[in-house]
Structure formats: C-alpha cells, structure tokens
Amino acid sequence: MTEDHSHQFERGTDGPKVIVVGVDGSDSSLRAASYAGGLARRQHALLAVVYIQPVMAAGAALGAPVAEATDEIAESLIAEIRDAAERVKDIFDVRWEFHTFRGDPYSGLVAAADDLTADAVVVGASEQAGHRIVGSVAVRLVKAGRWPVTVVP
C-alpha cells in the first residue's frame, strides 16, 4: 500500500516558494501580512495575499448588501497593499498577488492554500473572545497539519 505524501513537506528543500497570508482588515491580519511579506522577501517566494469573502453574514438575513460590502473590503485591502508595496519598492522587492475566495475563513484559507499550492500559511491571531472556547482559524489550520502555519499576534 502506498501512502499519499503530496500534501506533506519535503525536508531539505530551500524553503517555501508560495506563502499564503490571510487578511481581513484587522490589525492582527495586517501584521501577519507584514510578517509574511518579510518572509517572502527573504525566501524569494511569492506572497499570495488572500481575503475570504463571507458567503452569509448576519446582515444578509436583514437584506443588507453583503456582497457589495465584502467587495468594498477587498478593494480597500488591495489599495492598502498596493500603497505599502509602492512605499518599499525601492528597498524591497516582493512578488505578490491578491486573491479572494468565498466561504468561512477556515474553509476559504484551506481552499486558497490548496489552489495556490502553498508551502506555508501565515495568519493573524484571532481578536474575537469566542475563539478561546470554539477555536480560532489559526488553531484549526495548525491542527489540519497540511502546511507550516505561522500565527502572528
């Protein structure tokens, strides 16, 4: 019986080639993006910045235009990232892409990491109190055991 090792890390390689970072506009996710940017620069890796658009938010039940709101958040994040990249372009050169996926944060990041063939995933620590009980996206990603996961406070 052969085991499928396609999702396991190959030890002894030169490091990650694709680093996925999840951003949602929170302070911790923006710190994670900065950290991942430095990691991508040092490793000469592609930085894949990922925003997960919620499929259903609390406001959707009340008729709020959720898709428009999440599109605005995505556009705002792209503008912030472009501004930051422009400010440091003469100092640091980082290859980056912006992607949006729909779903809950955990499933969306898993799909993004799979689709983008991530070698590493970086996320910000949860800022929500309820996650101490239920478990944060970061903890769930670590437990999945499919990629090295860095959690930035």
Short mmCIF file of C-alpha atoms in Angstrom, two decimals:
data_model
loop_
_atom_site.label_atom_id
_atom_site.label_comp_id
_atom_site.label_asym_id
_atom_site.label_seq_id
_atom_site.Cartn_x
_atom_site.Cartn_y
_atom_site.Cartn_z
CA MET A 1 0.00 0.00 0.00
CA THR A 2 1.46 3.36 -0.99
CA GLU A 3 0.87 6.44 1.07
CA ASP A 4 -0.07 9.76 -0.48
CA HIS A 5 2.56 12.30 0.62
CA SER A 6 1.53 15.02 -1.84
CA HIS A 7 0.45 17.39 0.94
CA GLN A 8 3.42 16.76 3.23
CA PHE A 9 6.50 18.90 3.38
CA GLU A 10 9.69 17.75 1.72
CA ARG A 11 12.50 18.23 4.18
CA GLY A 12 15.79 19.64 2.96
CA THR A 13 14.33 21.98 0.36
CA ASP A 14 15.33 25.62 0.03
CA GLY A 15 12.21 26.91 1.74
CA PRO A 16 8.75 27.99 0.73
CA LYS A 17 8.01 29.09 -2.82
CA VAL A 18 4.43 30.24 -2.13
CA ILE A 19 3.40 31.85 1.15
CA VAL A 20 -0.32 32.38 1.72
CA VAL A 21 -1.38 35.08 4.17
CA GLY A 22 -4.99 35.59 5.22
CA VAL A 23 -6.12 39.20 5.56
CA ASP A 24 -9.44 40.62 6.68
CA GLY A 25 -8.55 44.21 7.54
CA SER A 26 -8.00 43.54 11.26
CA ASP A 27 -4.82 44.82 12.88
CA SER A 28 -3.56 41.28 13.51
CA SER A 29 -4.13 40.27 9.87
CA LEU A 30 -2.26 43.34 8.63
CA ARG A 31 0.64 42.50 10.98
CA ALA A 32 0.52 38.96 9.57
CA ALA A 33 0.71 40.40 6.04
CA SER A 34 3.77 42.48 7.01
CA TYR A 35 5.45 39.46 8.57
CA ALA A 36 4.61 37.26 5.57
CA GLY A 37 5.93 39.98 3.23
CA GLY A 38 9.28 39.93 5.01
CA LEU A 39 9.34 36.14 4.90
CA ALA A 40 8.53 36.15 1.17
CA ARG A 41 11.26 38.72 0.52
CA ARG A 42 13.91 36.73 2.40
CA GLN A 43 12.85 33.43 0.79
CA HIS A 44 12.34 34.92 -2.69
CA ALA A 45 8.85 33.41 -2.52
CA LEU A 46 5.56 34.52 -3.99
CA LEU A 47 3.33 36.20 -1.41
CA ALA A 48 -0.30 35.25 -2.01
CA VAL A 49 -2.49 37.68 -0.06
CA VAL A 50 -5.91 36.12 0.46
CA TYR A 51 -9.18 37.71 1.56
CA ILE A 52 -12.05 35.36 2.31
CA GLN A 53 -15.42 36.88 1.45
CA PRO A 54 -18.15 35.57 3.72
CA VAL A 55 -20.90 33.70 1.93
CA MET A 56 -23.51 34.65 4.52
CA ALA A 57 -23.15 37.34 7.13
CA ALA A 58 -25.56 38.34 9.88
CA GLY A 59 -26.72 41.36 7.87
CA ALA A 60 -27.74 39.21 4.91
CA ALA A 61 -30.81 37.96 6.75
CA LEU A 62 -31.91 41.57 7.13
CA GLY A 63 -31.40 42.35 3.45
CA ALA A 64 -28.04 44.14 3.80
CA PRO A 65 -25.98 44.12 0.57
CA VAL A 66 -23.31 41.74 1.90
CA ALA A 67 -21.63 41.02 -1.45
CA GLU A 68 -21.16 44.74 -2.10
CA ALA A 69 -19.77 45.30 1.39
CA THR A 70 -17.25 42.46 1.09
CA ASP A 71 -16.24 43.64 -2.39
CA GLU A 72 -15.56 47.08 -0.88
CA ILE A 73 -13.42 45.49 1.86
CA ALA A 74 -11.47 43.54 -0.79
CA GLU A 75 -10.90 46.71 -2.85
CA SER A 76 -9.79 48.59 0.26
CA LEU A 77 -7.33 45.81 1.16
CA ILE A 78 -5.92 45.78 -2.37
CA ALA A 79 -5.41 49.57 -2.20
CA GLU A 80 -3.68 49.29 1.20
CA ILE A 81 -1.38 46.54 -0.02
CA ARG A 82 -0.53 48.39 -3.23
CA ASP A 83 0.27 51.55 -1.22
CA ALA A 84 2.53 49.59 1.13
CA ALA A 85 4.25 47.83 -1.79
CA GLU A 86 4.79 51.17 -3.56
CA ARG A 87 6.37 52.73 -0.43
CA VAL A 88 9.01 49.99 -0.15
CA LYS A 89 9.55 49.10 -3.82
CA ASP A 90 13.00 50.75 -3.98
CA ILE A 91 14.08 48.99 -0.78
CA PHE A 92 12.41 45.60 -1.02
CA ASP A 93 11.17 43.64 -3.98
CA VAL A 94 8.37 41.23 -3.12
CA ARG A 95 6.34 39.36 -5.71
CA TRP A 96 2.74 39.33 -4.58
CA GLU A 97 -0.74 38.50 -5.78
CA PHE A 98 -4.15 39.25 -4.27
CA HIS A 99 -6.86 36.59 -4.27
CA THR A 100 -10.39 36.46 -2.96
CA PHE A 101 -12.20 33.27 -2.09
CA ARG A 102 -15.75 32.86 -0.76
CA GLY A 103 -16.59 30.87 2.34
CA ASP A 104 -15.94 30.78 6.03
CA PRO A 105 -12.40 31.87 6.99
CA TYR A 106 -11.10 28.37 7.76
CA SER A 107 -12.51 26.59 4.69
CA GLY A 108 -11.63 29.55 2.50
CA LEU A 109 -7.99 29.57 3.62
CA VAL A 110 -7.74 25.79 3.18
CA ALA A 111 -9.12 26.11 -0.37
CA ALA A 112 -6.78 29.02 -1.08
CA ALA A 113 -3.72 27.17 0.23
CA ASP A 114 -4.64 24.10 -1.83
CA ASP A 115 -5.45 26.05 -5.02
CA LEU A 116 -2.29 28.16 -4.77
CA THR A 117 -0.08 25.20 -3.79
CA ALA A 118 1.03 26.95 -0.62
CA ASP A 119 4.18 25.90 1.15
CA ALA A 120 3.34 27.95 4.24
CA VAL A 121 0.33 29.80 5.69
CA VAL A 122 0.50 32.95 7.83
CA VAL A 123 -2.47 34.31 9.77
CA GLY A 124 -3.08 36.86 12.48
CA ALA A 125 -4.12 35.75 15.94
CA SER A 126 -7.86 35.92 16.48
CA GLU A 127 -9.14 39.08 18.10
CA GLN A 128 -12.51 37.51 18.98
CA ALA A 129 -13.15 36.38 22.53
CA GLY A 130 -15.37 33.46 21.47
CA HIS A 131 -12.47 31.81 19.68
CA ARG A 132 -10.88 30.97 23.02
CA ILE A 133 -13.70 28.46 23.52
CA VAL A 134 -14.53 27.25 20.00
CA GLY A 135 -11.06 27.51 18.49
CA SER A 136 -9.65 30.08 16.14
CA VAL A 137 -8.97 29.74 12.43
CA ALA A 138 -5.25 29.62 13.26
CA VAL A 139 -5.68 26.68 15.66
CA ARG A 140 -7.80 24.81 13.12
CA LEU A 141 -5.17 25.39 10.41
CA VAL A 142 -2.42 24.10 12.69
CA LYS A 143 -4.50 21.03 13.59
CA ALA A 144 -5.06 20.32 9.89
CA GLY A 145 -1.31 19.63 9.71
CA ARG A 146 -1.07 20.27 5.99
CA TRP A 147 1.35 23.23 5.93
CA PRO A 148 3.59 25.04 8.37
CA VAL A 149 1.38 27.72 9.94
CA THR A 150 2.70 30.91 11.50
CA VAL A 151 0.36 32.82 13.81
CA VAL A 152 1.26 36.50 14.22
CA PRO A 153 -0.03 38.26 17.36
#
